[in-house]
GROMACS .gro file of C-alpha atoms in nm:
model
  367
    1UNK     CA    1  -5.384   1.992   1.231
    2UNK     CA    2  -5.242   1.690   1.414
    3UNK     CA    3  -5.152   1.529   1.082
    4UNK     CA    4  -4.988   1.850   0.962
    5UNK     CA    5  -4.777   1.877   1.281
    6UNK     CA    6  -4.670   1.514   1.253
    7UNK     CA    7  -4.568   1.570   0.888
    8UNK     CA    8  -4.366   1.880   0.978
    9UNK     CA    9  -4.196   1.687   1.258
   10UNK     CA   10  -4.108   1.403   1.024
   11UNK     CA   11  -3.963   1.639   0.768
   12UNK     CA   12  -3.754   1.821   1.031
   13UNK     CA   13  -3.630   1.494   1.183
   14UNK     CA   14  -3.531   1.363   0.841
   15UNK     CA   15  -3.347   1.685   0.765
   16UNK     CA   16  -3.159   1.670   1.093
   17UNK     CA   17  -3.063   1.305   1.039
   18UNK     CA   18  -2.937   1.378   0.689
   19UNK     CA   19  -2.738   1.677   0.814
   20UNK     CA   20  -2.586   1.466   1.088
   21UNK     CA   21  -2.496   1.195   0.839
   22UNK     CA   22  -2.340   1.451   0.610
   23UNK     CA   23  -2.137   1.595   0.900
   24UNK     CA   24  -2.012   1.260   1.024
   25UNK     CA   25  -1.653   1.176   0.938
   26UNK     CA   26  -1.597   0.880   0.702
   27UNK     CA   27  -1.576   0.537   0.863
   28UNK     CA   28  -1.234   0.374   0.811
   29UNK     CA   29  -1.156   0.017   0.715
   30UNK     CA   30  -0.841  -0.178   0.647
   31UNK     CA   31  -0.858  -0.403   0.338
   32UNK     CA   32  -0.605  -0.689   0.353
   33UNK     CA   33  -0.555  -0.911   0.044
   34UNK     CA   34  -0.442  -1.272   0.103
   35UNK     CA   35  -0.240  -1.475   0.030
   36UNK     CA   36  -0.031  -1.160   0.055
   37UNK     CA   37   0.285  -1.340   0.164
   38UNK     CA   38   0.384  -1.559  -0.131
   39UNK     CA   39   0.107  -1.822  -0.166
   40UNK     CA   40   0.102  -1.904   0.204
   41UNK     CA   41  -0.257  -1.966   0.321
   42UNK     CA   42  -0.153  -1.973   0.686
   43UNK     CA   43  -0.163  -1.593   0.712
   44UNK     CA   44  -0.535  -1.548   0.662
   45UNK     CA   45  -0.640  -1.782   0.385
   46UNK     CA   46  -0.771  -1.653   0.052
   47UNK     CA   47  -0.969  -1.339  -0.020
   48UNK     CA   48  -0.983  -0.973   0.091
   49UNK     CA   49  -1.024  -0.950   0.468
   50UNK     CA   50  -1.185  -0.629   0.594
   51UNK     CA   51  -1.112  -0.483   0.941
   52UNK     CA   52  -1.292  -0.192   1.114
   53UNK     CA   53  -1.020   0.059   1.204
   54UNK     CA   54  -1.264   0.269   1.403
   55UNK     CA   55  -1.382  -0.027   1.607
   56UNK     CA   56  -1.056  -0.173   1.744
   57UNK     CA   57  -0.971  -0.335   1.410
   58UNK     CA   58  -1.254  -0.585   1.449
   59UNK     CA   59  -1.287  -0.837   1.164
   60UNK     CA   60  -1.584  -0.742   0.946
   61UNK     CA   61  -1.597  -0.971   0.644
   62UNK     CA   62  -1.414  -1.173   0.386
   63UNK     CA   63  -1.458  -1.084   0.019
   64UNK     CA   64  -1.393  -1.380  -0.210
   65UNK     CA   65  -1.234  -1.353  -0.550
   66UNK     CA   66  -1.100  -1.615  -0.788
   67UNK     CA   67  -0.736  -1.522  -0.829
   68UNK     CA   68  -0.622  -1.880  -0.893
   69UNK     CA   69  -0.303  -2.022  -1.030
   70UNK     CA   70  -0.345  -2.257  -1.331
   71UNK     CA   71  -0.294  -2.551  -1.092
   72UNK     CA   72  -0.613  -2.444  -0.909
   73UNK     CA   73  -0.445  -2.312  -0.595
   74UNK     CA   74  -0.484  -1.949  -0.479
   75UNK     CA   75  -0.225  -1.736  -0.655
   76UNK     CA   76   0.016  -1.496  -0.483
   77UNK     CA   77  -0.133  -1.149  -0.442
   78UNK     CA   78   0.117  -0.895  -0.581
   79UNK     CA   79  -0.052  -0.557  -0.528
   80UNK     CA   80  -0.365  -0.371  -0.413
   81UNK     CA   81  -0.497  -0.031  -0.514
   82UNK     CA   82  -0.820   0.172  -0.511
   83UNK     CA   83  -1.012   0.395  -0.752
   84UNK     CA   84  -1.254   0.625  -0.566
   85UNK     CA   85  -1.437   0.754  -0.877
   86UNK     CA   86  -1.500   0.393  -0.994
   87UNK     CA   87  -1.576   0.276  -0.636
   88UNK     CA   88  -1.350  -0.020  -0.692
   89UNK     CA   89  -1.058  -0.205  -0.537
   90UNK     CA   90  -0.806  -0.384  -0.755
   91UNK     CA   91  -0.591  -0.687  -0.668
   92UNK     CA   92  -0.310  -0.810  -0.886
   93UNK     CA   93  -0.193  -1.168  -0.873
   94UNK     CA   94   0.090  -1.348  -1.051
   95UNK     CA   95  -0.132  -1.396  -1.359
   96UNK     CA   96  -0.418  -1.151  -1.355
   97UNK     CA   97  -0.582  -0.826  -1.236
   98UNK     CA   98  -0.913  -0.830  -1.052
   99UNK     CA   99  -1.156  -0.540  -1.014
  100UNK     CA  100  -1.411  -0.559  -0.729
  101UNK     CA  101  -1.700  -0.322  -0.664
  102UNK     CA  102  -1.672  -0.173  -0.313
  103UNK     CA  103  -2.047  -0.142  -0.257
  104UNK     CA  104  -2.157  -0.491  -0.363
  105UNK     CA  105  -1.824  -0.675  -0.305
  106UNK     CA  106  -1.877  -0.841  -0.642
  107UNK     CA  107  -1.607  -0.905  -0.904
  108UNK     CA  108  -1.653  -0.671  -1.196
  109UNK     CA  109  -1.392  -0.847  -1.405
  110UNK     CA  110  -1.077  -1.055  -1.383
  111UNK     CA  111  -0.833  -1.024  -1.670
  112UNK     CA  112  -0.511  -1.224  -1.727
  113UNK     CA  113  -0.211  -1.029  -1.860
  114UNK     CA  114   0.063  -1.153  -2.083
  115UNK     CA  115   0.383  -1.160  -1.877
  116UNK     CA  116   0.189  -1.159  -1.550
  117UNK     CA  117   0.130  -0.876  -1.299
  118UNK     CA  118   0.316  -0.714  -1.015
  119UNK     CA  119   0.257  -0.421  -0.773
  120UNK     CA  120   0.065  -0.148  -0.951
  121UNK     CA  121  -0.041   0.213  -0.882
  122UNK     CA  122  -0.346   0.416  -0.984
  123UNK     CA  123  -0.352   0.781  -1.088
  124UNK     CA  124  -0.503   1.033  -0.842
  125UNK     CA  125  -0.809   1.073  -1.069
  126UNK     CA  126  -0.870   0.698  -1.032
  127UNK     CA  127  -0.885   0.628  -1.408
  128UNK     CA  128  -0.538   0.503  -1.511
  129UNK     CA  129  -0.321   0.228  -1.375
  130UNK     CA  130   0.045   0.157  -1.428
  131UNK     CA  131   0.071  -0.223  -1.401
  132UNK     CA  132   0.415  -0.387  -1.414
  133UNK     CA  133   0.457  -0.717  -1.578
  134UNK     CA  134   0.585  -0.987  -1.341
  135UNK     CA  135   0.957  -0.894  -1.327
  136UNK     CA  136   0.967  -0.870  -1.704
  137UNK     CA  137   1.080  -0.580  -1.923
  138UNK     CA  138   0.765  -0.360  -1.938
  139UNK     CA  139   0.487  -0.176  -1.762
  140UNK     CA  140   0.132  -0.180  -1.900
  141UNK     CA  141  -0.075   0.138  -1.889
  142UNK     CA  142  -0.427   0.015  -1.807
  143UNK     CA  143  -0.775   0.169  -1.829
  144UNK     CA  144  -0.912   0.120  -1.473
  145UNK     CA  145  -1.271   0.098  -1.597
  146UNK     CA  146  -1.230  -0.168  -1.865
  147UNK     CA  147  -0.895  -0.329  -1.791
  148UNK     CA  148  -0.782  -0.260  -2.148
  149UNK     CA  149  -0.417  -0.193  -2.215
  150UNK     CA  150  -0.382   0.174  -2.330
  151UNK     CA  151  -0.005   0.179  -2.362
  152UNK     CA  152   0.323   0.020  -2.268
  153UNK     CA  153   0.660   0.136  -2.140
  154UNK     CA  154   0.948  -0.103  -2.216
  155UNK     CA  155   1.321  -0.136  -2.165
  156UNK     CA  156   1.358  -0.263  -1.811
  157UNK     CA  157   1.525  -0.569  -1.663
  158UNK     CA  158   1.278  -0.669  -1.387
  159UNK     CA  159   0.972  -0.443  -1.354
  160UNK     CA  160   0.833  -0.452  -0.999
  161UNK     CA  161   0.701  -0.171  -0.772
  162UNK     CA  162   0.509   0.137  -0.883
  163UNK     CA  163   0.419   0.473  -0.725
  164UNK     CA  164   0.192   0.725  -0.901
  165UNK     CA  165   0.296   1.075  -0.781
  166UNK     CA  166   0.031   1.269  -0.589
  167UNK     CA  167   0.071   1.555  -0.833
  168UNK     CA  168  -0.033   1.315  -1.110
  169UNK     CA  169   0.234   1.424  -1.357
  170UNK     CA  170   0.491   1.148  -1.302
  171UNK     CA  171   0.505   0.778  -1.215
  172UNK     CA  172   0.796   0.619  -1.027
  173UNK     CA  173   0.909   0.277  -1.159
  174UNK     CA  174   1.119   0.031  -0.961
  175UNK     CA  175   1.327  -0.207  -1.175
  176UNK     CA  176   1.468  -0.449  -0.918
  177UNK     CA  177   1.739  -0.550  -1.167
  178UNK     CA  178   1.885  -0.199  -1.160
  179UNK     CA  179   2.041   0.046  -0.912
  180UNK     CA  180   1.832   0.326  -1.071
  181UNK     CA  181   1.480   0.442  -0.993
  182UNK     CA  182   1.302   0.541  -1.318
  183UNK     CA  183   1.053   0.825  -1.369
  184UNK     CA  184   0.782   0.820  -1.639
  185UNK     CA  185   0.593   1.121  -1.763
  186UNK     CA  186   0.229   1.046  -1.704
  187UNK     CA  187   0.118   1.258  -1.999
  188UNK     CA  188   0.338   1.117  -2.274
  189UNK     CA  189   0.372   0.775  -2.105
  190UNK     CA  190   0.746   0.780  -2.180
  191UNK     CA  191   1.049   0.762  -1.957
  192UNK     CA  192   1.149   1.113  -1.845
  193UNK     CA  193   1.436   1.057  -1.604
  194UNK     CA  194   1.600   0.844  -1.345
  195UNK     CA  195   1.749   0.878  -0.993
  196UNK     CA  196   2.068   0.720  -0.864
  197UNK     CA  197   2.267   0.514  -0.897
  198UNK     CA  198   2.204   0.364  -0.556
  199UNK     CA  199   2.434   0.120  -0.378
  200UNK     CA  200   2.256  -0.186  -0.521
  201UNK     CA  201   1.937  -0.290  -0.697
  202UNK     CA  202   1.636  -0.082  -0.583
  203UNK     CA  203   1.373  -0.261  -0.377
  204UNK     CA  204   1.067  -0.113  -0.192
  205UNK     CA  205   1.068   0.269  -0.185
  206UNK     CA  206   0.858   0.568  -0.096
  207UNK     CA  207   0.844   0.939  -0.177
  208UNK     CA  208   0.753   1.249   0.021
  209UNK     CA  209   0.452   1.467  -0.054
  210UNK     CA  210   0.652   1.741  -0.224
  211UNK     CA  211   0.803   1.474  -0.450
  212UNK     CA  212   1.157   1.604  -0.409
  213UNK     CA  213   1.287   1.311  -0.206
  214UNK     CA  214   1.278   0.936  -0.247
  215UNK     CA  215   1.367   0.684   0.023
  216UNK     CA  216   1.475   0.345  -0.111
  217UNK     CA  217   1.575   0.008   0.024
  218UNK     CA  218   1.835  -0.177  -0.176
  219UNK     CA  219   1.975  -0.524  -0.192
  220UNK     CA  220   2.233  -0.609   0.080
  221UNK     CA  221   2.159  -0.301   0.297
  222UNK     CA  222   1.997  -0.311   0.638
  223UNK     CA  223   1.876   0.046   0.622
  224UNK     CA  224   1.790   0.282   0.336
  225UNK     CA  225   1.920   0.543   0.097
  226UNK     CA  226   1.788   0.885   0.000
  227UNK     CA  227   1.761   1.032  -0.348
  228UNK     CA  228   1.702   1.383  -0.472
  229UNK     CA  229   1.415   1.358  -0.723
  230UNK     CA  230   1.489   1.701  -0.876
  231UNK     CA  231   1.861   1.649  -0.927
  232UNK     CA  232   1.839   1.279  -0.996
  233UNK     CA  233   2.118   1.193  -0.751
  234UNK     CA  234   2.169   0.981  -0.436
  235UNK     CA  235   2.230   1.212  -0.137
  236UNK     CA  236   2.241   0.982   0.172
  237UNK     CA  237   2.324   0.629   0.281
  238UNK     CA  238   2.179   0.524   0.618
  239UNK     CA  239   2.263   0.190   0.780
  240UNK     CA  240   2.084   0.048   1.084
  241UNK     CA  241   2.315   0.055   1.388
  242UNK     CA  242   2.331  -0.215   1.657
  243UNK     CA  243   2.173  -0.491   1.447
  244UNK     CA  244   2.351  -0.724   1.209
  245UNK     CA  245   2.193  -0.824   0.878
  246UNK     CA  246   2.149  -1.193   0.831
  247UNK     CA  247   1.960  -1.451   0.623
  248UNK     CA  248   1.594  -1.381   0.552
  249UNK     CA  249   1.322  -1.624   0.455
  250UNK     CA  250   1.176  -1.409   0.177
  251UNK     CA  251   1.275  -1.136  -0.071
  252UNK     CA  252   1.651  -1.177  -0.025
  253UNK     CA  253   1.723  -0.824   0.102
  254UNK     CA  254   1.756  -0.721   0.466
  255UNK     CA  255   1.510  -0.426   0.459
  256UNK     CA  256   1.221  -0.517   0.231
  257UNK     CA  257   0.976  -0.247   0.332
  258UNK     CA  258   0.991   0.125   0.411
  259UNK     CA  259   0.736   0.398   0.481
  260UNK     CA  260   0.709   0.764   0.582
  261UNK     CA  261   0.470   0.866   0.857
  262UNK     CA  262   0.203   1.083   0.699
  263UNK     CA  263   0.343   1.391   0.879
  264UNK     CA  264   0.686   1.301   0.731
  265UNK     CA  265   0.865   1.325   1.065
  266UNK     CA  266   0.974   0.960   1.073
  267UNK     CA  267   1.090   0.683   0.847
  268UNK     CA  268   1.012   0.324   0.946
  269UNK     CA  269   1.219   0.044   0.793
  270UNK     CA  270   1.174  -0.334   0.798
  271UNK     CA  271   1.439  -0.571   0.928
  272UNK     CA  272   1.362  -0.926   0.808
  273UNK     CA  273   1.640  -1.117   0.983
  274UNK     CA  274   1.589  -0.964   1.328
  275UNK     CA  275   1.206  -0.943   1.286
  276UNK     CA  276   1.191  -0.577   1.376
  277UNK     CA  277   1.098  -0.229   1.259
  278UNK     CA  278   1.362   0.040   1.294
  279UNK     CA  279   1.245   0.403   1.335
  280UNK     CA  280   1.444   0.700   1.210
  281UNK     CA  281   1.391   1.074   1.206
  282UNK     CA  282   1.308   1.183   0.851
  283UNK     CA  283   1.547   1.477   0.847
  284UNK     CA  284   1.925   1.467   0.812
  285UNK     CA  285   2.128   1.315   0.972
  286UNK     CA  286   1.843   1.057   0.991
  287UNK     CA  287   1.883   0.976   1.358
  288UNK     CA  288   1.797   0.621   1.460
  289UNK     CA  289   1.525   0.657   1.726
  290UNK     CA  290   1.413   0.313   1.836
  291UNK     CA  291   1.338  -0.043   1.729
  292UNK     CA  292   1.013  -0.243   1.762
  293UNK     CA  293   1.012  -0.626   1.786
  294UNK     CA  294   0.755  -0.813   1.578
  295UNK     CA  295   0.604  -1.164   1.589
  296UNK     CA  296   0.727  -1.255   1.239
  297UNK     CA  297   0.947  -1.140   0.960
  298UNK     CA  298   0.817  -0.808   0.815
  299UNK     CA  299   0.821  -0.756   0.437
  300UNK     CA  300   0.615  -0.438   0.412
  301UNK     CA  301   0.472  -0.153   0.622
  302UNK     CA  302   0.210   0.118   0.587
  303UNK     CA  303   0.032   0.371   0.805
  304UNK     CA  304  -0.329   0.467   0.862
  305UNK     CA  305  -0.408   0.792   0.683
  306UNK     CA  306  -0.420   0.986   1.011
  307UNK     CA  307  -0.079   0.849   1.114
  308UNK     CA  308  -0.213   0.693   1.433
  309UNK     CA  309  -0.146   0.326   1.341
  310UNK     CA  310   0.135   0.135   1.169
  311UNK     CA  311   0.066  -0.193   0.996
  312UNK     CA  312   0.364  -0.418   0.930
  313UNK     CA  313   0.295  -0.722   0.713
  314UNK     CA  314   0.356  -0.947   1.016
  315UNK     CA  315   0.004  -0.858   1.134
  316UNK     CA  316   0.051  -0.626   1.430
  317UNK     CA  317  -0.139  -0.301   1.483
  318UNK     CA  318   0.109  -0.056   1.633
  319UNK     CA  319   0.024   0.280   1.794
  320UNK     CA  320   0.274   0.514   1.632
  321UNK     CA  321   0.297   0.765   1.916
  322UNK     CA  322   0.377   0.515   2.189
  323UNK     CA  323   0.539   0.244   1.969
  324UNK     CA  324   0.313  -0.009   2.145
  325UNK     CA  325   0.173  -0.319   1.974
  326UNK     CA  326  -0.198  -0.285   2.047
  327UNK     CA  327  -0.319  -0.610   1.891
  328UNK     CA  328  -0.270  -0.848   1.602
  329UNK     CA  329  -0.514  -0.883   1.314
  330UNK     CA  330  -0.734  -1.193   1.342
  331UNK     CA  331  -0.964  -1.348   1.086
  332UNK     CA  332  -1.312  -1.491   1.146
  333UNK     CA  333  -1.149  -1.811   1.279
  334UNK     CA  334  -0.925  -1.624   1.526
  335UNK     CA  335  -0.620  -1.702   1.316
  336UNK     CA  336  -0.342  -1.447   1.277
  337UNK     CA  337  -0.355  -1.244   0.955
  338UNK     CA  338  -0.050  -1.114   0.773
  339UNK     CA  339  -0.006  -0.959   0.430
  340UNK     CA  340   0.222  -0.729   0.234
  341UNK     CA  341  -0.081  -0.605   0.040
  342UNK     CA  342  -0.303  -0.378   0.250
  343UNK     CA  343  -0.484  -0.044   0.203
  344UNK     CA  344  -0.711   0.180   0.407
  345UNK     CA  345  -1.046   0.276   0.257
  346UNK     CA  346  -1.280   0.532   0.411
  347UNK     CA  347  -1.654   0.509   0.355
  348UNK     CA  348  -1.951   0.748   0.381
  349UNK     CA  349  -2.245   0.509   0.397
  350UNK     CA  350  -2.179   0.235   0.145
  351UNK     CA  351  -1.961   0.436  -0.088
  352UNK     CA  352  -1.583   0.484  -0.070
  353UNK     CA  353  -1.485   0.847  -0.037
  354UNK     CA  354  -1.111   0.827   0.034
  355UNK     CA  355  -0.828   0.576   0.020
  356UNK     CA  356  -0.479   0.544   0.149
  357UNK     CA  357  -0.197   0.392  -0.048
  358UNK     CA  358   0.013   0.078  -0.013
  359UNK     CA  359   0.351   0.253  -0.018
  360UNK     CA  360   0.363   0.475   0.292
  361UNK     CA  361   0.388   0.798   0.084
  362UNK     CA  362   0.441   1.120   0.278
  363UNK     CA  363   0.140   1.347   0.326
  364UNK     CA  364   0.305   1.691   0.350
  365UNK     CA  365   0.223   1.894   0.040
  366UNK     CA  366   0.449   2.166  -0.094
  367UNK     CA  367   0.481   2.409  -0.378
   0.00000   0.00000   0.00000
């Protein structure tokens, strides 16, 4: 009888533990690929650095990967993206694409691409990647499982940034040699339209959850412009007030980096010369709300999936509600970490169950 009672107790305890584990929310981590600011190793060295979002952004581990330039030095990281079904994170460098298993942290494969690689995007089903060549004239359509090229879209001047729409039917393609933002049909893998023209060549951009608005930064503008994705036209020009554009150390344009808060109430824009973030309301007339000083020049920005934290590439962790800088990211050697290639990944146990994106896409869904 005593043995039977002990067995019943063990079974019940196991069931309770499993139920509690199932009910627990996913644990959130920030994956930061370096060198994510050119090939500078002074912003966190080489590898993927993992930080525990739910534990005060504590440094957890460094995941090594080869990603080397032919001269043997670590190559510039150009993009980062996640496939949940394949439980993998992908890092593009100047020359190659690396796939890493998120459970074992081991490299599954590293494949060099003709014409190099730039900032890619993965389909919502996690199976297809649009990978731009390195400011060349085409995008590769890549099988996320094997790395094989399944197609190609050509005819651009300088292929660069990529956003795969949340609805999975279109892909937004940023040719930084053009004042137009291009749209590809994900089914036919052909160009289906374009938006613009904008005031200058299109640089980093983001879209809202309904995919009827695009917010773009352009060369020579400290601020951003707005495009109507349905009509294909520019509908607003918004310049930062009270701050003068000036020379920047990287990228060449004053506002390299823009993101929507997940609730789509605000637009945050980078200011490289003045080392600041400028915050705007995301509804016309796009009121300028405040500015946030940073420790270094920002070249990118994204938000945690819940919208609580902002992560500029200069390494700060900012509380969105209060605008306060809570801390700066530090590696295992207590050195400051900065990167333009970061993404949130949420885990249940050892398996990834949800991922953010690297472009600050809006999270409000519509019809």
